[in-house]
Structures are given as C-alpha cells and as structure tokens.
Amino acid sequence: MALKKRILIHDIARHLEVSIATVSLVLNGKAQESRISAALAQRVLSYVEEVGYKPNQLAKSLRTGKTHTIGLVVEDITNPFFAAVAGLIERKILAQGYRILYCSTNNDPVKTRDQLALFEEQHVDGYILALPGGVEAEIQALVRRGKPLVLFDRSLPGIQANTVVVDGAAGMYAGTQHLLAQGFRSVALVTLQTSQAHMVARRQGYSQALQEQYLPELVLEIDYEQAPEAIIERMQAFFQEHATCDAVLFTTNYLGVHGLEALRNLNRRIPEQLAVVCFDDNDLFRLYSPPITVVAQPLEALTESVISTLLTALTGSGEFSPPTQLQLAPNLVVRQSTIHPLRAGSS
Amino acid sequence: MALKKRILIHDIARHLEVSIATVSLVLNGKAQESRISAALAQRVLSYVEEVGYKPNQLAKSLRTGKTHTIGLVVEDITNPFFAAVAGLIERKILAQGYRILYCSTNNDPVKTRDQLALFEEQHVDGYILALPGGVEAEIQALVRRGKPLVLFDRSLPGIQANTVVVDGAAGMYAGTQHLLAQGFRSVALVTLQTSQAHMVARRQGYSQALQEQYLPELVLEIDYEQAPEAIIERMQAFFQEHATCDAVLFTTNYLGVHGLEALRNLNRRIPEQLAVVCFDDNDLFRLYSPPITVVAQPLEALTESVISTLLTALTGSGEFSPPTQLQLAPNLVVRQSTIHPLRAGSS
DNA sequence: CTGAAAGCGCTTACAG
DNA sequence: CTGAAAGCGCTTACAG
C-alpha cells in the first residue's frame, strides 16, 4: 500500500556517495568531457538502471528549454490523408524520442492561432504544419525566432520556410490530360472555394490542360464550411445542370467521396455517363465499383522528407540556413472510372 | 530584428509596482480569497492582456504537477475508427484547455509500455487508452496511484478502471441473428487471433446466435501481425475452401475492407453468393456496391462518455470513487449486402 | 572528479 | 494586500 516515493537525482547521488553533478553529467553523456572515469560512469548507469530512475522531464525542460515534443497541426485528423500522415510521422519520429501533440484546424484560422499559442506555451521543440490561410503573421514570427518547423501539403504565401508539398499542378494536369486522351471532352472540376496554395495549384493544372486543347473550363467551388449533406446536394444540382459534362475531377479525397455519393444518388454510371478522377487515394477509391482513377500522393516520401527536414532543423547548429523547399511528384493511378468502354484509345 | 525578450511575471509585477505574489494570485483566480481588491485585480488583468503575457507552462507544471496534457493511446491512428475517435475527443477536450499527446500501439505491448513510460515522464494529467494485452501491470500501477484514466473500446482483464466500451457481443449477436432471419444458414466469422476483450465479446455474440439455432460455427482467425496481402490471401483460401458458406461477419473494419478485396478477387457476388456484415461502419461500407450491412458503433456517445468520465476523474476531489464502467449499445444498420433477393423474408 | 550554488519561472504558505 | 523566501527537480559553470 505504501506509495513508493518517486526517486530523485539526489537519492542516486547520495546512495552512490557521489555528487549530484556527477550523476547528471553521466546521465547526459558528458562523462568523458568532464573526465569522469569510465568505471564511475558505469557504476552510476547501472545503479540508475537498477532502481529505474527517470529524470523529471518537466524540470529538465524548464532548465534546458527542450521538451522533446513536436506539434503536429493538420486540417482534420479524421481525413484519411492526414490520418495516414500522422501515422507515418508518428512511426518515424517516436523512435527519435519525440512525442507528438496534435490538433486539427478544420481550416479555421482562429482555432489554429489558439492551438499554435497552446503549443508554444507548451514549448514544443518543433512544428509540422498543414495550415489554413490567415495565420501568416504567426508563422512568420515563428520562423523569425528560428523555431524548427516544416510546412507540408500546402505552403503559405509569402512565407520562406521549410516546405514539403506534392506537385498538385502536375498531378491534376496529368489527370486532366488522361481524361482528354480517353476522349472525354467536357471535363469539370470540383474544388474548394479557397485561396490555399495547394488548391490553387491543383486547379491550375486542370486549367492548363484544358487551355492547351482550347477546351472550356467548368468549375464548381464548394464551401468548406458546409455540412456533407449540403455539399452532396450542391454537387447533384451541378451535375444535373451540366448534363453534357462527361468527366469530372475532384481536388480532395473527401470531395471525391461526397461526389461518389452524389453521383450514386443521381444514378449516373461511371464511366459510361461520367468519368471520375480524384486527387488523393484511399481504400474507398480502390475498392469502389468501378475503381476510381486517382492522383496518388507519395505518402511515404512526403513524411520521410518532412521528418528529415525537421530533424535537421531540430539538431541544427542554430545558425541560419536557407529553408528546404521540396515538391514531390504525385502518381497517376489509372483505374476503370476513366476507361470508357466505347471510347477507349480513341483519342 | 531585436528579439523581443520574453516577458516574465516579474516584469509584470515591477511595472505595476505590486508584488509577484499578487500577480500570480490574480492570474490564478485567487484574488478574492486573498482579499485582493477587485480594482487591483482588474489592473493586473488588463495589463497582462495588454502586453500579452503568458505564464511559462513548464515552470507552472513543475511547480503544480499539472500539465493540462492528456495521453491518447490508440491501436492505429490510421484506422478510421480510431481516427474518428481522436477527432471527436480532440474537439471535446481542447475546449477544456487540454492538449493531446497521442500514439499508436499497433497492438504491440512493448511499444505500448515504452509510450506509456514516455507519457508518464511527460507528466500527462490523464490517459485515454485502447490497449493491447500485456500491459496489465502498468495500468494497474497507474490506477493504484490514482492517475485519471479511462479505457475505451476494450477493457483489460482483471483491471478495475473507468471503462467505456461498445457491447460487441450484443452487436454481433444482432448481426448474426439478422443473417439467420434472412435465411442464411452457413454463417462464417472472420476475426483476429487475440484474447483481447472486445474481440472475445464479438465472437461470443456470433457463437451464441448460432448455438441457439443449433448451427455450426465456422471461424477464421487472422494474425494481426500479417501484411494486408497475406491477410487477403488467407481469406481467399478460406472462402474457397468453404464454398458452401453463404454469409460472413467481420469483427473489425479493416478485416472487412480486406475481406471485400478478397471477395472481389474471387468474383463472389454479394449478397447472392455471400452475404456480408461488418462490425464498425465507414465510408467504404456505406458507398460500396452493394452497400454493406454493419454493426455501427455510437462514436458520438462513446467519445462523450470517455471525455466526461475523464474530466470527472481529472477534476475529482482526489478521494477514491468506484470506477465508471459503461457499455454502449451498437446499432445494426441493414444494407443490401445481407438482403438476398430470392430469400428475403423467407425466414 | 567534487561540492556548493545559481538559475530555469513559476506558486504558495507565512509573517507582517 | 505586500515582500521575502522556499521549493518544484533538474543542469551547468565554477572554484577547488
């Protein structure tokens, strides 16, 4: 029943009849440079191991300013893309002894600002960020103060910071070209009504492909704030209004999911009546009937780049170095949703 | 260019010409009980607001022992169920001023132990846990030391702790009964090879429904460690071997997803050749062709219960109170994957 | 190698 | 209400 009193560095020192400094130096790997004998260091280490002493991280953090904590900010942890990113980041960074604080922004700059402030109060060592617009000033301040951070998925206009993004323009260009090559001629885009960099790029890839063929654009912009039901209804109205449209690209996975539901409600056959491409892959697209052609993001490479960039900044010499800016190539995965049985190869 | 020096409580006190204690007491809402005049308190508050002073949480935590951080341990953050739980928990608890540290266990007790130790070093105030078997001793120790925690999704054998689970036995019983009522007679179960409480319960619900009808069980146990490809192959072999089986229930969403892929590879028609039920819902099941009948978990109620239980423990008087043990009812959602066109209503 | 000491930035009795 | 002080548990020069 007796609560074991938490053991302190002081207890270790007293038991070994050495000074607190000695214990601390050994524990922090500074035995050599402090000219502590290997034998003594070993004695300390094995006793610490024996009694299971763990330094109080709070005290350590207060003293050193390091918390070994990373703040992960995503748009929405329930979105399969961000969940996958979170999972991969976790796997890669926990092994380095870091912990992860996370939060979802839901693209709300006010909420994001609050959360960034909380992370800062908590003294996170570094940040991994997929941000909404409207927090440029806060991020600029972090950059200026030399905080290790990396933006991913989307960059922030006017901010010079480590960034790892997927080339949305190239991806959507490839997707649109693929549709055109399959003989589709009235190609719509369903995207978000936003000026965020990644969405702008994806739309631009679509536009460019159409312009090169002198084909008109047909764009539906969805308000992120809306409830799923409203989004689905909006899409249904759009597809009914534009009945001659024979192909559509969705710029995010959840727009794609809602789009499939809208098309199912309308009984549109894919790809006979409407070909479908989505940016970003997931189980649903892969197993849907018909399987959906996607512009897949390189999740493994993306997270690997994010982590290595962050670790470099974290362990950096502290001196200024130019930000790393990476743009990764997505991968067009052609499935049946864009292979028109009658038109295939007719381009 | 000049780095603004971080402002300290000392600076506030000096500027207002009051004592540090006064500032601290006002900031911690103890102005009244310390008989500090409302006017002075107001002066402090507005100056603090004006200069944007934020107390250093590390120092505060070291002193008070509270970090306002919750440790969330899930099986796998990329699993839609756990991602949904994480999202809802986040939404409900960030508003209370708590931050969330998370980690995935992948059902590995060693990894789980390491992470729990990290969380403890970090002095999290409370825990929300979906655990693998093999960490009973660690949890028992947390409980004994009065740490606020709540187990969810699955209980831990022999551990008396706050627990919020979904009634898997009732859910699978209902799903199996539904299949029998639809006229299916050779009903298989695909589950995990594990002794975890939630899986045992789900299997037991299946067994009971069959036993009541004197029907034989047909169970495939999958090893969690295997790669998806291996799991799919294993399932294909199973379904080929048991060709007369006319219905199947999957006990988790990812087993269901892999199962659908296996059945697609085998060109089995659902429900004509095989009816399908899955425990846990997601977009894929809802939009699949045909839509899949599921035993849906009450996510909103589940997370609400988890949070309120944890907050009670967190703000509790510290005195012992018996653990809260909640079991929520799941909801059978019948879709076309179990409605046999020829047999419907024939039961 | 050691020991005493300062300091990270707070909170909180305590005496006045 | 105030002021001085202890203390949360560490790390790290510094003099010896």
Short mmCIF file of C-alpha atoms in Angstrom, two decimals, chain A:
data_model
loop_
_atom_site.label_atom_id
_atom_site.label_comp_id
_atom_site.label_asym_id
_atom_site.label_seq_id
_atom_site.Cartn_x
_atom_site.Cartn_y
_atom_site.Cartn_z
CA MET A 1 0.00 0.00 0.00
CA ALA A 2 2.83 2.38 0.73
CA LEU A 3 3.35 4.65 -2.23
CA LYS A 4 6.88 4.31 -3.44
CA LYS A 5 8.33 7.75 -3.23
CA ARG A 6 9.49 8.98 -6.55
CA ILE A 7 13.24 8.68 -6.72
CA LEU A 8 15.28 11.81 -7.41
CA ILE A 9 18.72 12.50 -8.71
CA HIS A 10 19.62 13.49 -5.20
CA ASP A 11 18.80 9.98 -3.97
CA ILE A 12 21.02 8.45 -6.60
CA ALA A 13 23.92 10.70 -5.69
CA ARG A 14 23.58 10.06 -2.01
CA HIS A 15 23.38 6.31 -2.38
CA LEU A 16 26.45 6.19 -4.61
CA GLU A 17 28.24 8.74 -2.47
CA VAL A 18 29.00 10.92 -5.45
CA SER A 19 27.86 14.42 -6.25
CA ILE A 20 24.64 15.29 -7.99
CA ALA A 21 26.68 16.88 -10.73
CA THR A 22 28.43 13.63 -11.42
CA VAL A 23 25.18 11.75 -11.80
CA SER A 24 23.72 14.42 -14.03
CA LEU A 25 26.80 14.60 -16.23
CA VAL A 26 26.95 10.84 -16.65
CA LEU A 27 23.25 10.68 -17.48
CA ASN A 28 23.68 13.36 -20.10
CA GLY A 29 26.57 11.63 -21.77
CA LYS A 30 29.08 14.20 -20.61
CA ALA A 31 31.13 11.82 -18.52
CA GLN A 32 34.07 11.85 -20.90
CA GLU A 33 34.32 15.56 -21.38
CA SER A 34 34.04 16.03 -17.64
CA ARG A 35 36.80 13.49 -17.19
CA ILE A 36 34.71 11.15 -15.13
CA SER A 37 36.23 7.68 -15.11
CA ALA A 38 34.54 5.04 -17.19
CA ALA A 39 34.29 2.89 -14.08
CA LEU A 40 32.39 5.52 -12.12
CA ALA A 41 30.16 6.28 -15.07
CA GLN A 42 29.34 2.61 -15.30
CA ARG A 43 28.52 2.44 -11.62
CA VAL A 44 26.13 5.35 -11.98
CA LEU A 45 24.49 3.95 -15.06
CA SER A 46 23.91 0.53 -13.62
CA TYR A 47 22.50 1.84 -10.38
CA VAL A 48 20.19 4.17 -12.27
CA GLU A 49 19.07 1.21 -14.34
CA GLU A 50 18.67 -0.94 -11.25
CA VAL A 51 16.34 1.42 -9.43
CA GLY A 52 14.66 2.59 -12.61
CA TYR A 53 15.38 6.24 -12.07
CA LYS A 54 13.87 8.54 -14.70
CA PRO A 55 14.75 12.21 -14.58
CA ASN A 56 11.76 14.51 -14.27
CA GLN A 57 11.29 15.82 -17.78
CA LEU A 58 9.47 18.89 -16.60
CA ALA A 59 12.42 20.02 -14.53
CA LYS A 60 14.79 19.11 -17.31
CA SER A 61 12.71 21.01 -19.83
CA LEU A 62 12.44 24.07 -17.64
CA ARG A 63 16.19 24.10 -17.29
CA THR A 64 17.19 23.22 -20.85
CA GLY A 65 14.31 24.69 -22.78
CA LYS A 66 13.86 21.43 -24.70
CA THR A 67 10.73 19.35 -24.36
CA HIS A 68 11.24 16.66 -26.99
CA THR A 69 7.76 17.38 -28.16
CA ILE A 70 6.61 18.09 -31.71
CA GLY A 71 3.41 19.94 -32.52
CA LEU A 72 1.51 18.41 -35.43
CA VAL A 73 -1.17 20.57 -36.97
CA VAL A 74 -3.41 19.00 -39.60
CA GLU A 75 -6.60 20.05 -41.28
CA ASP A 76 -8.59 17.14 -39.92
CA ILE A 77 -7.24 14.02 -38.27
CA THR A 78 -10.24 12.01 -39.48
CA ASN A 79 -9.35 12.71 -43.11
CA PRO A 80 -7.58 9.54 -44.35
CA PHE A 81 -4.77 11.57 -45.88
CA PHE A 82 -3.95 13.35 -42.64
CA ALA A 83 -4.51 10.22 -40.59
CA ALA A 84 -2.03 8.40 -42.81
CA VAL A 85 0.45 11.24 -42.50
CA ALA A 86 0.02 11.28 -38.72
CA GLY A 87 0.59 7.54 -38.57
CA LEU A 88 3.74 7.64 -40.65
CA ILE A 89 5.13 10.67 -38.84
CA GLU A 90 4.47 9.01 -35.55
CA ARG A 91 6.26 5.86 -36.60
CA LYS A 92 9.27 7.79 -37.81
CA ILE A 93 9.62 10.28 -35.01
CA LEU A 94 8.72 8.42 -31.84
CA ALA A 95 11.81 6.33 -32.41
CA GLN A 96 13.83 9.52 -32.11
CA GLY A 97 12.48 10.05 -28.62
CA TYR A 98 9.99 12.75 -29.54
CA ARG A 99 6.38 12.91 -28.51
CA ILE A 100 3.63 14.32 -30.67
CA LEU A 101 0.99 16.85 -29.73
CA TYR A 102 -1.63 17.13 -32.44
CA CYS A 103 -4.58 19.24 -33.33
CA SER A 104 -6.97 19.65 -36.24
CA THR A 105 -7.62 23.12 -37.60
CA ASN A 106 -10.71 22.41 -39.69
CA ASN A 107 -9.30 25.26 -41.76
CA ASP A 108 -10.29 27.75 -39.09
CA PRO A 109 -7.56 30.38 -38.62
CA VAL A 110 -8.86 31.43 -35.22
CA LYS A 111 -8.78 27.90 -33.88
CA THR A 112 -5.38 27.44 -35.48
CA ARG A 113 -3.98 30.52 -33.79
CA ASP A 114 -5.26 29.35 -30.43
CA GLN A 115 -3.68 25.96 -30.91
CA LEU A 116 -0.38 27.37 -32.05
CA ALA A 117 -0.36 29.52 -28.93
CA LEU A 118 -1.03 26.46 -26.79
CA PHE A 119 1.79 24.59 -28.49
CA GLU A 120 4.09 27.48 -27.89
CA GLU A 121 3.13 27.74 -24.25
CA GLN A 122 3.91 24.06 -24.03
CA HIS A 123 7.31 24.83 -25.52
CA VAL A 124 7.20 22.30 -28.32
CA ASP A 125 10.60 21.90 -29.91
CA GLY A 126 9.32 21.89 -33.46
CA TYR A 127 6.25 22.09 -35.65
CA ILE A 128 4.81 20.10 -38.55
CA LEU A 129 2.09 22.18 -40.12
CA ALA A 130 -0.70 21.96 -42.69
CA LEU A 131 -2.28 25.35 -42.24
CA PRO A 132 -5.29 27.35 -43.29
CA GLY A 133 -4.83 30.81 -44.68
CA GLY A 134 -4.85 33.65 -42.18
CA VAL A 135 -2.05 32.63 -39.85
CA GLU A 136 0.83 34.01 -41.91
CA ALA A 137 1.85 36.51 -39.23
CA GLU A 138 2.08 33.84 -36.55
CA ILE A 139 4.18 31.56 -38.73
CA GLN A 140 6.39 34.40 -39.84
CA ALA A 141 7.05 35.12 -36.17
CA LEU A 142 7.98 31.51 -35.50
CA VAL A 143 10.33 31.49 -38.46
CA ARG A 144 11.94 34.72 -37.40
CA ARG A 145 12.57 33.35 -33.97
CA GLY A 146 14.28 30.37 -35.51
CA LYS A 147 11.75 27.76 -34.40
CA PRO A 148 12.25 24.47 -36.24
CA LEU A 149 9.21 23.92 -38.40
CA VAL A 150 8.12 22.42 -41.67
CA LEU A 151 5.01 23.23 -43.64
CA PHE A 152 3.53 20.34 -45.58
CA ASP A 153 0.71 19.70 -48.01
CA ARG A 154 0.38 23.42 -48.59
CA SER A 155 2.74 26.35 -48.45
CA LEU A 156 1.86 29.74 -47.05
CA PRO A 157 2.06 32.73 -49.40
CA GLY A 158 4.96 34.99 -48.67
CA ILE A 159 6.47 32.75 -46.03
CA GLN A 160 10.00 31.50 -46.51
CA ALA A 161 10.07 28.28 -44.52
CA ASN A 162 10.86 24.62 -44.86
CA THR A 163 8.15 23.20 -47.05
CA VAL A 164 7.30 19.77 -48.37
CA VAL A 165 4.42 19.65 -50.82
CA VAL A 166 3.13 17.44 -53.57
CA ASP A 167 3.05 18.95 -57.04
CA GLY A 168 -0.68 19.39 -57.34
CA ALA A 169 -0.48 21.26 -60.63
CA ALA A 170 1.43 18.45 -62.30
CA GLY A 171 -0.87 15.88 -60.77
CA MET A 172 -4.06 17.49 -61.94
CA TYR A 173 -2.54 18.28 -65.30
CA ALA A 174 -1.74 14.59 -65.73
CA GLY A 175 -5.21 13.59 -64.60
CA THR A 176 -6.91 16.00 -66.96
CA GLN A 177 -4.70 15.03 -69.87
CA HIS A 178 -5.50 11.42 -69.21
CA LEU A 179 -9.22 12.20 -69.44
CA LEU A 180 -8.72 14.07 -72.68
CA ALA A 181 -6.64 11.22 -74.07
CA GLN A 182 -9.53 8.91 -73.25
CA GLY A 183 -11.75 11.03 -75.45
CA PHE A 184 -13.65 12.94 -72.79
CA ARG A 185 -14.33 16.49 -73.89
CA SER A 186 -16.46 18.21 -71.30
CA VAL A 187 -14.34 17.96 -68.19
CA ALA A 188 -15.48 19.53 -64.93
CA LEU A 189 -13.54 20.28 -61.78
CA VAL A 190 -14.97 20.18 -58.28
CA THR A 191 -12.78 22.03 -55.84
CA LEU A 192 -12.87 24.07 -52.68
CA GLN A 193 -13.57 27.74 -52.60
CA THR A 194 -10.25 28.78 -51.12
CA SER A 195 -7.06 30.55 -51.96
CA GLN A 196 -4.88 27.99 -50.24
CA ALA A 197 -1.81 27.23 -52.28
CA HIS A 198 -2.38 23.52 -52.79
CA MET A 199 -5.90 24.05 -54.10
CA VAL A 200 -4.82 26.84 -56.38
CA ALA A 201 -2.12 24.62 -57.84
CA ARG A 202 -4.45 21.70 -58.41
CA ARG A 203 -6.93 23.88 -60.17
CA GLN A 204 -4.23 25.44 -62.24
CA GLY A 205 -3.08 22.03 -63.51
CA TYR A 206 -6.62 21.34 -64.66
CA SER A 207 -6.92 24.73 -66.33
CA GLN A 208 -3.67 24.40 -68.18
CA ALA A 209 -4.52 21.02 -69.65
CA LEU A 210 -7.85 22.31 -70.91
CA GLN A 211 -6.44 25.54 -72.26
CA GLU A 212 -3.86 23.67 -74.25
CA GLN A 213 -6.73 21.97 -76.05
CA TYR A 214 -8.82 25.15 -76.26
CA LEU A 215 -11.49 23.47 -74.19
CA PRO A 216 -13.71 25.39 -71.79
CA GLU A 217 -13.45 25.04 -68.05
CA LEU A 218 -16.34 24.04 -65.88
CA VAL A 219 -15.67 24.55 -62.22
CA LEU A 220 -17.74 24.01 -59.11
CA GLU A 221 -16.40 25.60 -55.96
CA ILE A 222 -17.53 24.10 -52.68
CA ASP A 223 -17.60 25.99 -49.41
CA TYR A 224 -15.57 24.02 -46.86
CA GLU A 225 -17.84 25.06 -44.04
CA GLN A 226 -20.88 23.27 -45.36
CA ALA A 227 -22.30 20.07 -43.95
CA PRO A 228 -21.73 16.93 -46.03
CA GLU A 229 -25.40 16.74 -46.96
CA ALA A 230 -25.32 20.28 -48.33
CA ILE A 231 -22.18 19.55 -50.30
CA ILE A 232 -23.72 16.45 -51.81
CA GLU A 233 -26.86 18.35 -52.75
CA ARG A 234 -24.82 21.10 -54.29
CA MET A 235 -22.93 18.59 -56.38
CA GLN A 236 -26.10 16.88 -57.50
CA ALA A 237 -27.54 20.17 -58.66
CA PHE A 238 -24.32 20.89 -60.51
CA PHE A 239 -24.24 17.56 -62.32
CA GLN A 240 -27.90 17.86 -63.24
CA GLU A 241 -27.41 21.34 -64.55
CA HIS A 242 -24.43 20.26 -66.62
CA ALA A 243 -25.80 17.06 -68.02
CA THR A 244 -23.49 17.08 -71.01
CA CYS A 245 -20.41 17.05 -68.85
CA ASP A 246 -18.72 13.69 -69.39
CA ALA A 247 -15.87 13.72 -66.89
CA VAL A 248 -15.05 15.25 -63.52
CA LEU A 249 -12.01 15.67 -61.32
CA PHE A 250 -12.23 16.18 -57.57
CA THR A 251 -9.40 18.04 -55.88
CA THR A 252 -9.54 16.32 -52.48
CA ASN A 253 -10.44 12.91 -51.19
CA TYR A 254 -13.50 14.00 -49.24
CA LEU A 255 -14.87 15.96 -52.19
CA GLY A 256 -14.40 12.74 -54.12
CA VAL A 257 -16.22 10.68 -51.51
CA HIS A 258 -19.10 13.13 -51.43
CA GLY A 259 -19.04 13.24 -55.21
CA LEU A 260 -19.42 9.49 -55.50
CA GLU A 261 -22.38 9.66 -53.18
CA ALA A 262 -23.92 12.45 -55.25
CA LEU A 263 -23.43 10.51 -58.45
CA ARG A 264 -24.89 7.41 -56.89
CA ASN A 265 -27.94 9.38 -55.82
CA LEU A 266 -28.31 10.53 -59.42
CA ASN A 267 -27.79 7.00 -60.73
CA ARG A 268 -25.02 8.21 -63.01
CA ARG A 269 -23.00 5.35 -64.38
CA ILE A 270 -19.21 5.62 -64.09
CA PRO A 271 -17.52 5.90 -66.52
CA GLU A 272 -20.20 5.47 -69.18
CA GLN A 273 -22.00 8.66 -68.26
CA LEU A 274 -19.30 10.37 -66.30
CA ALA A 275 -15.63 9.58 -65.87
CA VAL A 276 -14.17 10.30 -62.43
CA VAL A 277 -10.69 11.23 -61.22
CA CYS A 278 -9.80 12.12 -57.65
CA PHE A 279 -6.76 13.74 -56.16
CA ASP A 280 -5.50 11.51 -53.32
CA ASP A 281 -6.13 7.81 -52.93
CA ASN A 282 -7.86 5.71 -50.30
CA ASP A 283 -9.48 2.31 -49.74
CA LEU A 284 -12.82 3.50 -50.98
CA PHE A 285 -11.50 4.64 -54.35
CA ARG A 286 -9.51 1.47 -54.80
CA LEU A 287 -12.38 -0.86 -53.97
CA TYR A 288 -15.24 1.15 -55.43
CA SER A 289 -17.20 -0.20 -58.37
CA PRO A 290 -15.75 0.80 -60.67
CA PRO A 291 -12.38 1.51 -59.07
CA ILE A 292 -11.61 5.22 -59.22
CA THR A 293 -8.65 6.67 -61.09
CA VAL A 294 -6.62 8.80 -58.72
CA VAL A 295 -3.69 11.15 -58.49
CA ALA A 296 -1.97 9.40 -55.61
CA GLN A 297 0.25 11.29 -53.22
CA PRO A 298 3.60 9.75 -52.25
CA LEU A 299 2.85 9.44 -48.55
CA GLU A 300 5.99 7.58 -47.66
CA ALA A 301 8.29 10.06 -49.41
CA LEU A 302 6.28 13.01 -48.14
CA THR A 303 6.51 12.03 -44.49
CA GLU A 304 10.11 10.94 -44.84
CA SER A 305 11.02 14.38 -46.22
CA VAL A 306 9.04 16.15 -43.54
CA ILE A 307 10.78 14.22 -40.78
CA SER A 308 14.27 14.52 -42.12
CA THR A 309 13.81 18.24 -42.73
CA LEU A 310 12.50 18.73 -39.24
CA LEU A 311 15.21 16.66 -37.61
CA THR A 312 17.84 18.65 -39.45
CA ALA A 313 16.34 21.87 -38.18
CA LEU A 314 15.97 20.45 -34.69
CA THR A 315 19.53 19.28 -34.37
CA GLY A 316 20.84 22.14 -36.46
CA SER A 317 23.76 24.24 -35.40
CA GLY A 318 21.33 27.02 -34.74
CA GLU A 319 22.91 29.14 -37.39
CA PHE A 320 20.69 30.29 -40.20
CA SER A 321 20.39 28.11 -43.25
CA PRO A 322 18.11 28.67 -46.22
CA PRO A 323 14.80 26.84 -45.98
CA THR A 324 14.38 23.48 -47.66
CA GLN A 325 11.64 23.57 -50.25
CA LEU A 326 10.62 20.22 -51.65
CA GLN A 327 7.99 19.44 -54.22
CA LEU A 328 7.25 15.77 -54.73
CA ALA A 329 5.74 14.23 -57.82
CA PRO A 330 2.35 12.57 -57.45
CA ASN A 331 1.45 9.43 -59.30
CA LEU A 332 -1.48 8.96 -61.67
CA VAL A 333 -3.10 5.59 -60.96
CA VAL A 334 -5.44 4.72 -63.81
CA ARG A 335 -8.44 2.60 -62.89
CA GLN A 336 -11.73 1.79 -64.53
CA SER A 337 -13.51 5.00 -63.66
CA THR A 338 -11.82 6.72 -66.60
CA ILE A 339 -11.70 3.92 -69.13
CA HIS A 340 -14.71 4.41 -71.33
CA PRO A 341 -15.53 1.07 -72.96
CA LEU A 342 -16.60 2.67 -76.23
CA ARG A 343 -14.08 5.42 -76.46
CA ALA A 344 -11.01 3.79 -75.03
CA GLY A 345 -7.96 4.58 -77.06
CA SER A 346 -9.99 6.78 -79.39
CA SER A 347 -8.02 9.90 -78.62
#
